XYZ file of N, CA and C in Angstrom:
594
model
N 84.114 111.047 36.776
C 85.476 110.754 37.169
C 85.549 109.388 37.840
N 84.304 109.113 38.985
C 84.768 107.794 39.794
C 84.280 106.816 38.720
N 83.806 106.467 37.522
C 83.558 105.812 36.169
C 85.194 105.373 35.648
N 85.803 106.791 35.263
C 86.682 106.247 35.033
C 88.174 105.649 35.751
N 88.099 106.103 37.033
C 88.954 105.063 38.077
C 88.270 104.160 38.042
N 87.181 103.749 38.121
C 86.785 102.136 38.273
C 87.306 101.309 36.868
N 87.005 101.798 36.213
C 87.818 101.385 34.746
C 89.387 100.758 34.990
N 90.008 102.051 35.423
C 91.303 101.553 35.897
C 91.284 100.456 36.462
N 90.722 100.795 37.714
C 90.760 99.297 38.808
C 90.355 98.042 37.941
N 89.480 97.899 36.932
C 89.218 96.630 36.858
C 90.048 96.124 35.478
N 90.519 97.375 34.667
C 91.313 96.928 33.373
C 93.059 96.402 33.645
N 93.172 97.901 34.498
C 94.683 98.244 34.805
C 95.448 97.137 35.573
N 94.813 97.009 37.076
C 94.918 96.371 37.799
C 95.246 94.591 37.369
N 94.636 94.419 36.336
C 94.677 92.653 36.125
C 95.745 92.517 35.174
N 96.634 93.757 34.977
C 98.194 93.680 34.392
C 99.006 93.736 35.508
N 98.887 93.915 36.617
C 100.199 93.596 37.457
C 100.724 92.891 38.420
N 100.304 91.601 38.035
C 101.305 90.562 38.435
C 102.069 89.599 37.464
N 102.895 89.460 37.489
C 104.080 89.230 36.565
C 105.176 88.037 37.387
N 105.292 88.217 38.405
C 106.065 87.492 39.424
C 105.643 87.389 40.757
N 106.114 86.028 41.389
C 106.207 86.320 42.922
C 107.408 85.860 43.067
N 108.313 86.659 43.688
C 109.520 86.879 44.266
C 110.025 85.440 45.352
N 110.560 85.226 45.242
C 110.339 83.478 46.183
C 111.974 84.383 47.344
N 113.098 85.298 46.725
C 113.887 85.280 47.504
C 114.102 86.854 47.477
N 115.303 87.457 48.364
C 115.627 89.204 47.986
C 116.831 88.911 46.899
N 116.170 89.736 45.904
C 117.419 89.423 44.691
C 116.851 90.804 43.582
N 118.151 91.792 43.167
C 117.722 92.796 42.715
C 116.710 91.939 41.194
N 116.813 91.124 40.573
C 115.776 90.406 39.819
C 114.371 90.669 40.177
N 114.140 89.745 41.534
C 113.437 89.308 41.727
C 112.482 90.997 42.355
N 113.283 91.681 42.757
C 113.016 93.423 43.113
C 112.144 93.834 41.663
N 113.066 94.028 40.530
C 112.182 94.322 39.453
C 111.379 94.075 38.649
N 111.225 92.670 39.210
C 109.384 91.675 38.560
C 108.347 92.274 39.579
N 108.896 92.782 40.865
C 107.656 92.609 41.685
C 107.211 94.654 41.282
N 108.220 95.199 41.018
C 108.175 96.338 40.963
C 107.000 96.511 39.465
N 107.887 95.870 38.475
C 107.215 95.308 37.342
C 105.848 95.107 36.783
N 105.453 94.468 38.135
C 103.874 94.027 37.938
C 103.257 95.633 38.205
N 103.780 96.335 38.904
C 102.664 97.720 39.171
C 102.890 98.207 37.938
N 104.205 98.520 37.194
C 104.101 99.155 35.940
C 103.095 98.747 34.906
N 103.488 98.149 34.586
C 102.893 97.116 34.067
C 101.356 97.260 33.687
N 100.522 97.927 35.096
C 99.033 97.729 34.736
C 98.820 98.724 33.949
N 99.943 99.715 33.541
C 99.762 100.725 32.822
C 98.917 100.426 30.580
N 99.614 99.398 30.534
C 100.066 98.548 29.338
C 98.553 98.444 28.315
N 97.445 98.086 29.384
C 95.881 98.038 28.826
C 95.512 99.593 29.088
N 95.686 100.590 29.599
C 94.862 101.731 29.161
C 95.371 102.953 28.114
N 95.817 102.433 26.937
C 95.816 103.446 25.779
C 94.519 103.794 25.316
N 93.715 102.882 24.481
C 92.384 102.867 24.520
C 92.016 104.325 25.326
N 91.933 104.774 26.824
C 91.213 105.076 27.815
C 91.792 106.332 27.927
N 92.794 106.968 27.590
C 94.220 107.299 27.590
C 94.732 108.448 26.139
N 94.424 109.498 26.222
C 95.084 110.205 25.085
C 96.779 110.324 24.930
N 97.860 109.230 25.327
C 99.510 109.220 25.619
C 99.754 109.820 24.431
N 100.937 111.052 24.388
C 101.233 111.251 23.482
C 103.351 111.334 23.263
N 103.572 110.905 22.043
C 105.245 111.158 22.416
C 105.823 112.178 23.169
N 106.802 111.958 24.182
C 107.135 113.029 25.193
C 106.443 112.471 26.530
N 105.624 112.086 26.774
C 104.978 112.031 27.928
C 105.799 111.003 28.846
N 105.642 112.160 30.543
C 106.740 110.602 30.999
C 106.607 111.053 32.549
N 106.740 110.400 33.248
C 106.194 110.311 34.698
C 108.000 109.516 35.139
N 107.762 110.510 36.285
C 109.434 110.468 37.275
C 108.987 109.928 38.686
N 109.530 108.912 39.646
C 109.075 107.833 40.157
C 110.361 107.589 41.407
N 109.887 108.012 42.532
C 110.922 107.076 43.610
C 110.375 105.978 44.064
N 111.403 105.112 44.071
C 110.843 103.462 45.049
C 111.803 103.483 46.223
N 110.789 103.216 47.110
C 111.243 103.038 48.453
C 110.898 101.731 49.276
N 111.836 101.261 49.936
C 112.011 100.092 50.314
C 112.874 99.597 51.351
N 112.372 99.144 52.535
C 113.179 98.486 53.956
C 114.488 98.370 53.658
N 115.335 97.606 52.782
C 116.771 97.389 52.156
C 117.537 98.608 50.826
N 116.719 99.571 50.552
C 117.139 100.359 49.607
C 116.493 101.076 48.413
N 117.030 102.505 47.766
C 116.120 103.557 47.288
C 116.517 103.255 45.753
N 115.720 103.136 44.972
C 115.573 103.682 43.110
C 114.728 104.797 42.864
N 114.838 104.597 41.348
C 114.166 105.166 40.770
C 113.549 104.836 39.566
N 112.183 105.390 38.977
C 111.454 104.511 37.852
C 111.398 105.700 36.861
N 110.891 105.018 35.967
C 110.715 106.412 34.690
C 109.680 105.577 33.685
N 108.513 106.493 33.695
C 107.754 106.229 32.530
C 107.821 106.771 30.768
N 108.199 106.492 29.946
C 107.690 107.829 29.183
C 107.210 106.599 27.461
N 106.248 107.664 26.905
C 106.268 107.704 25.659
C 106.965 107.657 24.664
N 107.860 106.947 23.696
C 108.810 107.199 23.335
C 108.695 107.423 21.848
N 107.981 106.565 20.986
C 107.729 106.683 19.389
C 106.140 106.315 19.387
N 106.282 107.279 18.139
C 104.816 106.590 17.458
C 105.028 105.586 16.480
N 104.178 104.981 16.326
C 104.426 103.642 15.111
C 102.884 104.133 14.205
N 102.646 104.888 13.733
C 101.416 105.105 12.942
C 100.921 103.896 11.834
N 102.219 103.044 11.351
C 101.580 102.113 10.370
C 100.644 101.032 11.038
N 101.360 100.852 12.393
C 100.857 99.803 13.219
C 99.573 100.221 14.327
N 99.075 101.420 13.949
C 98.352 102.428 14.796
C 98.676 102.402 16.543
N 100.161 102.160 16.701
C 100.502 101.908 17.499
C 101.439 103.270 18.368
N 101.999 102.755 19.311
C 103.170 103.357 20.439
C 104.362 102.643 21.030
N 105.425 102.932 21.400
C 106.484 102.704 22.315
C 106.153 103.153 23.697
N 106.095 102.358 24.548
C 105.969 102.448 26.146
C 106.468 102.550 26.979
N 107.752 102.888 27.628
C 109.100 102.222 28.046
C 108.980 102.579 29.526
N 109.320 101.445 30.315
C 109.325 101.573 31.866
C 110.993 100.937 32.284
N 111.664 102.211 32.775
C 113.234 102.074 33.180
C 113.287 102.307 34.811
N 113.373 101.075 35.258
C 114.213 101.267 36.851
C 115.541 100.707 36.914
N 115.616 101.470 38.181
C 117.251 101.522 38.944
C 117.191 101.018 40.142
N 117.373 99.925 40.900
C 117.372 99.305 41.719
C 118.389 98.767 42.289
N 118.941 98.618 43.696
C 120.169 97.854 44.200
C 121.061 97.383 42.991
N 121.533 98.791 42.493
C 122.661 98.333 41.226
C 122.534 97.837 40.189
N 121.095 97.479 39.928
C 120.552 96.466 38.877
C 120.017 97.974 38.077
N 119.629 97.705 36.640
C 118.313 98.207 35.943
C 117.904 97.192 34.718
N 116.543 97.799 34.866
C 115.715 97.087 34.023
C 114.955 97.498 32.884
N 114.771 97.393 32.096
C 114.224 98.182 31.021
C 112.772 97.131 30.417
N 111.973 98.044 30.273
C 111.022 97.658 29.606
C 110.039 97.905 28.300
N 109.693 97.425 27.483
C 109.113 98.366 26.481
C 108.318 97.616 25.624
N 107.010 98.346 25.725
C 105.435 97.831 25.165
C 105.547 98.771 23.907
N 104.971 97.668 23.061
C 104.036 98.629 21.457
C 103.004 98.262 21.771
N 102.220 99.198 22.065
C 100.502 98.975 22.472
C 100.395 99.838 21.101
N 98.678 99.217 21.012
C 98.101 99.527 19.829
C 97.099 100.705 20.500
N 96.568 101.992 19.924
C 95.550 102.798 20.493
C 94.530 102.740 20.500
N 93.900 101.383 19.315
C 92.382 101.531 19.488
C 92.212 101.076 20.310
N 92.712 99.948 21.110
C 91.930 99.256 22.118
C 93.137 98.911 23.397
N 94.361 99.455 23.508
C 95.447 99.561 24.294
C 96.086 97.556 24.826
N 96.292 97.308 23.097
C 96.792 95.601 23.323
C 97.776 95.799 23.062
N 98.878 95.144 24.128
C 100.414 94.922 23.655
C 100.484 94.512 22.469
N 101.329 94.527 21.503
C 101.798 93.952 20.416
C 102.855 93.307 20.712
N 104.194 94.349 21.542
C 105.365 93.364 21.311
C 105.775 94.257 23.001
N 105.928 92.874 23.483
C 107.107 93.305 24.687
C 108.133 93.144 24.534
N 108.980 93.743 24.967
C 110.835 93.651 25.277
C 111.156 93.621 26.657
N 112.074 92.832 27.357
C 112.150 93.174 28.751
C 114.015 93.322 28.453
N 114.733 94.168 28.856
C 116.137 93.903 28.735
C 116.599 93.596 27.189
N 115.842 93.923 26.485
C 116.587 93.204 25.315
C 115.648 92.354 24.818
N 115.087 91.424 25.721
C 114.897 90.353 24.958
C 113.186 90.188 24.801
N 112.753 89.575 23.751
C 111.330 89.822 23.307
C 110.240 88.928 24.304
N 109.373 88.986 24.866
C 108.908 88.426 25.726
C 107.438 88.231 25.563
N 106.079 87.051 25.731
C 105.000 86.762 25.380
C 104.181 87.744 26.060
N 103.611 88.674 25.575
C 102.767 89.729 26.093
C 101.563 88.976 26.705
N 101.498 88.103 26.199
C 99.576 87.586 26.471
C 99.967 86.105 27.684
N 100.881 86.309 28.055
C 101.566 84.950 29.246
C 101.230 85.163 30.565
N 100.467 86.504 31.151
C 99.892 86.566 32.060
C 99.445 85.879 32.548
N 99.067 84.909 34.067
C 97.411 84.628 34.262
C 97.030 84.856 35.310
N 97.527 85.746 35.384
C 96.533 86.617 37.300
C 95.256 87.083 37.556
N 94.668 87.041 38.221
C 93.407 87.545 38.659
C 93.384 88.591 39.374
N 92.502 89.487 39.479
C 92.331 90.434 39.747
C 91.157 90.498 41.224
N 91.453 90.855 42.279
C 90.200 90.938 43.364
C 90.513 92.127 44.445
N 89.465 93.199 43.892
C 89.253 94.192 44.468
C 89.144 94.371 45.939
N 89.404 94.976 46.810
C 89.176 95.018 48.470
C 88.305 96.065 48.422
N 89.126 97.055 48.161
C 88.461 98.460 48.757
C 88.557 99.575 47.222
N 87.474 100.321 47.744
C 88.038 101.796 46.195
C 87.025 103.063 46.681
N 87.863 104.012 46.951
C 87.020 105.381 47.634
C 87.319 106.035 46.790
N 86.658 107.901 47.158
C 87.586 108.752 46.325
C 88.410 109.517 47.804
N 89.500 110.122 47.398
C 90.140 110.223 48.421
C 91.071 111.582 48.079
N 92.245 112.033 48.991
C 93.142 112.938 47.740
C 94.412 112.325 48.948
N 95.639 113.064 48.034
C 96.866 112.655 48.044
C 98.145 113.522 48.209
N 99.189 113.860 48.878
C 99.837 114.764 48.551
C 101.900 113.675 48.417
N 101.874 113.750 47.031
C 102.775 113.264 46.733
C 103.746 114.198 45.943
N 105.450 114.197 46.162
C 106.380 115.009 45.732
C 105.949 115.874 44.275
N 104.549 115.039 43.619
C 104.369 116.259 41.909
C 103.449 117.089 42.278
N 102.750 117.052 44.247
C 101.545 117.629 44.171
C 100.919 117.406 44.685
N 99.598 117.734 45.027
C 98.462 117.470 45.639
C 97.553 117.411 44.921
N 96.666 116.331 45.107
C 96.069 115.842 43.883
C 94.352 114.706 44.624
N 93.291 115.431 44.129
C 92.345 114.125 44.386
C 92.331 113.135 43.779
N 91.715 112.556 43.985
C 92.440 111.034 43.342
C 91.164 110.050 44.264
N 91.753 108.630 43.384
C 90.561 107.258 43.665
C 91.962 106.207 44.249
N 91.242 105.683 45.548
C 92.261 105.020 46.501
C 91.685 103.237 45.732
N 92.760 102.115 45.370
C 91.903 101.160 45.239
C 93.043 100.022 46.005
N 92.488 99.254 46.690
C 93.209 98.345 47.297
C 92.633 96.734 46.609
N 93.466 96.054 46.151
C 93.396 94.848 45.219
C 94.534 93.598 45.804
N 93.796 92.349 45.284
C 94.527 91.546 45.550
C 95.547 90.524 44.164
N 96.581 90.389 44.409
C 96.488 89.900 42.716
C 96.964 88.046 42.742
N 96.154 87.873 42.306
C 96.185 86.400 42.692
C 96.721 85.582 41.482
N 97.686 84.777 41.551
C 98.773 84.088 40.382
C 99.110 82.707 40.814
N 99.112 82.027 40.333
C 99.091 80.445 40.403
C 99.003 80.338 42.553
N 97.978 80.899 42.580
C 97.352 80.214 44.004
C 98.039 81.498 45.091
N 98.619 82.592 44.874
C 99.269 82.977 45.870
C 99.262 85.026 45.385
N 98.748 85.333 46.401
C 97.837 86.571 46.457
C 99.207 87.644 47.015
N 99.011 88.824 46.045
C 99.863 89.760 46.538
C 98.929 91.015 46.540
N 99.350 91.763 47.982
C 98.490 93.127 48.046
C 98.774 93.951 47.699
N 98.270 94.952 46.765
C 98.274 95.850 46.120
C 97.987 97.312 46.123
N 98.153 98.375 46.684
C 97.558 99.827 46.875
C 98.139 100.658 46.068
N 96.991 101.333 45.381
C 97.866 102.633 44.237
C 96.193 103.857 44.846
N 96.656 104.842 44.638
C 96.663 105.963 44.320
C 96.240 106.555 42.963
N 95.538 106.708 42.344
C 95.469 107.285 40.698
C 94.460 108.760 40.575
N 94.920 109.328 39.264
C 94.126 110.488 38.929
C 94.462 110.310 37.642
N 93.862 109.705 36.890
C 94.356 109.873 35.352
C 93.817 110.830 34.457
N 92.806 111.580 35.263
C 92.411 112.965 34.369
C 93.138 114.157 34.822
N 93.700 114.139 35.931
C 94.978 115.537 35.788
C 96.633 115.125 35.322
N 96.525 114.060 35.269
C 97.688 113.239 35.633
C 97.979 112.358 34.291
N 99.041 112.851 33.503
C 98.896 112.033 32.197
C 99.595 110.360 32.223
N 99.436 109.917 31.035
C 99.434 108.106 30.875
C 98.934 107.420 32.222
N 99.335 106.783 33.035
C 98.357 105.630 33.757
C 97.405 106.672 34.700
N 97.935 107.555 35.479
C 97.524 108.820 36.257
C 98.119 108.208 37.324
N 99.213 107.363 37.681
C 99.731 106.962 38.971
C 100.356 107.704 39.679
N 99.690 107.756 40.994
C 100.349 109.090 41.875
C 100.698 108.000 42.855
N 100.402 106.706 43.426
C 101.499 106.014 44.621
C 101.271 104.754 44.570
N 101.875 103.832 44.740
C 101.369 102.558 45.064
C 102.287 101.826 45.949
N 101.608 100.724 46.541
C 102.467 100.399 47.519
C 101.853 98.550 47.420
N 103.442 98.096 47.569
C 103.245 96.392 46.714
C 103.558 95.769 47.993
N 103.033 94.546 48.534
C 103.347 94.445 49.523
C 103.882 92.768 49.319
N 104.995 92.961 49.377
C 106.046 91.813 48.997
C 106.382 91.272 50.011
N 107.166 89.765 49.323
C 107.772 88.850 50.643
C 108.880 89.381 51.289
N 109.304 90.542 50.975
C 110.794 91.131 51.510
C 110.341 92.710 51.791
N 108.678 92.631 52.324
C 108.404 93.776 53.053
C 107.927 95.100 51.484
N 107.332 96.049 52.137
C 106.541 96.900 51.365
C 107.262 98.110 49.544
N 107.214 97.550 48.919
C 107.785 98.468 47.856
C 106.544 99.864 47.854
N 107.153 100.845 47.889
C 106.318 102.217 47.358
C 106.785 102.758 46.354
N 106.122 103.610 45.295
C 106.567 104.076 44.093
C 105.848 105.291 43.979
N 106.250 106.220 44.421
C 105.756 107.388 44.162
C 106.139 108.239 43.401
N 104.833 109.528 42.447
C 105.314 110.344 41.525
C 105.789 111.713 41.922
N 107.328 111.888 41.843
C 108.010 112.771 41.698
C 107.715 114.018 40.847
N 107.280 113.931 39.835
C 107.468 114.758 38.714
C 106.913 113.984 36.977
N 105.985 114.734 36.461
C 105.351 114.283 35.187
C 105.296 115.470 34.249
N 104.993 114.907 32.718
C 104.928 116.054 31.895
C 104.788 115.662 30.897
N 105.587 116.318 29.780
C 105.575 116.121 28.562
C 107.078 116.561 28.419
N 108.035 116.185 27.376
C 109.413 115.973 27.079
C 109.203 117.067 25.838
């Protein structure tokens, strides 16, 4: 099991940074939120996701409450592929997101953010680990053991801290049970509510 959280930590983790937020702006809320989804994107490969599957998500935050939603949405079999879709609700805003990852080896093919088609491979963050125990957790889907990993994510010179929570062997697609982003407008948390299959 701690094999495959470390996996996570070092695959997952170097998908989520996407933005640094320079002001408070519901935008600038769902890039930073974004980057945690996000690390989900590289573990199909690692990952049996199947259509239906979908993870229910509160974000909590100093200025105001959403909500996130993971789920599975199509198969693409010609493309040996999937639909990915990550939907938040934020200070009046939402955002929509949606990966075709491929399953042999869990590579975006095509992002969409809102509509519009976006360079999957435009990343360039780094990834630097702090801390990673095994630990357990009791979050609104449960109580759950789980691997604690604290990371730094470093993007054109400027480091954001990172804490999640995971169990991806009781816990289907990423196995995210909490994370907590620690932004210029104070701490985002995203915790799992409720998961399954549709």
């Amino acid at each position: 099991m701690k094999r495959i959280f470390a996996l996570f930590a070092g695959v997952g983790l170097a998908a989520m940074s996407h933005a640094s937020p320079a002001h408070l702006d519901a935008q600038q809320v769902h890039a930073e939120i974004n980057r945690s989804m996000a690390a989900t994107m590289q573990l199909a490969a690692q990952l049996n996701w199947q259509v239906g599957d979908f993870h229910n998500n509160e974000i909590k935050m100093a200025f105001g409450n959403g909500t996130g939603t993971k789920t599975v949405s199509q198969d693409v079999p010609a493309e040996g592929a999937f639909w990915y879709v990550n939907e938040i609700a934020i200070l009046g805003q939402k955002q929509k997101t949606e990966a075709l990852m491929r399953r042999s080896d869990g590579k975006v093919l095509k992002l969409i953010v809102n509509g519009e088609e976006q360079d999957p491979n435009a990343d360039n963050s780094q990834v630097e680990i702090v801390e990673q125990r095994e630990t357990s957790i009791q979050v609104p889907a449960g109580k759950f053991d789980c691997f604690y990993i604290k990371a730094n994510i470093v993007q054109d010179g400027k480091k954001t801290e990172i804490e999640a929570w995971i169990n991806p062997i009781d816990v289907n697609l990423d196995g995210m049970l909490k994370t907590v982003i620690q932004s210029q407008f104070g701490p985002i948390t995203m915790t799992l509510n409720k998961f399954g299959r549709k």
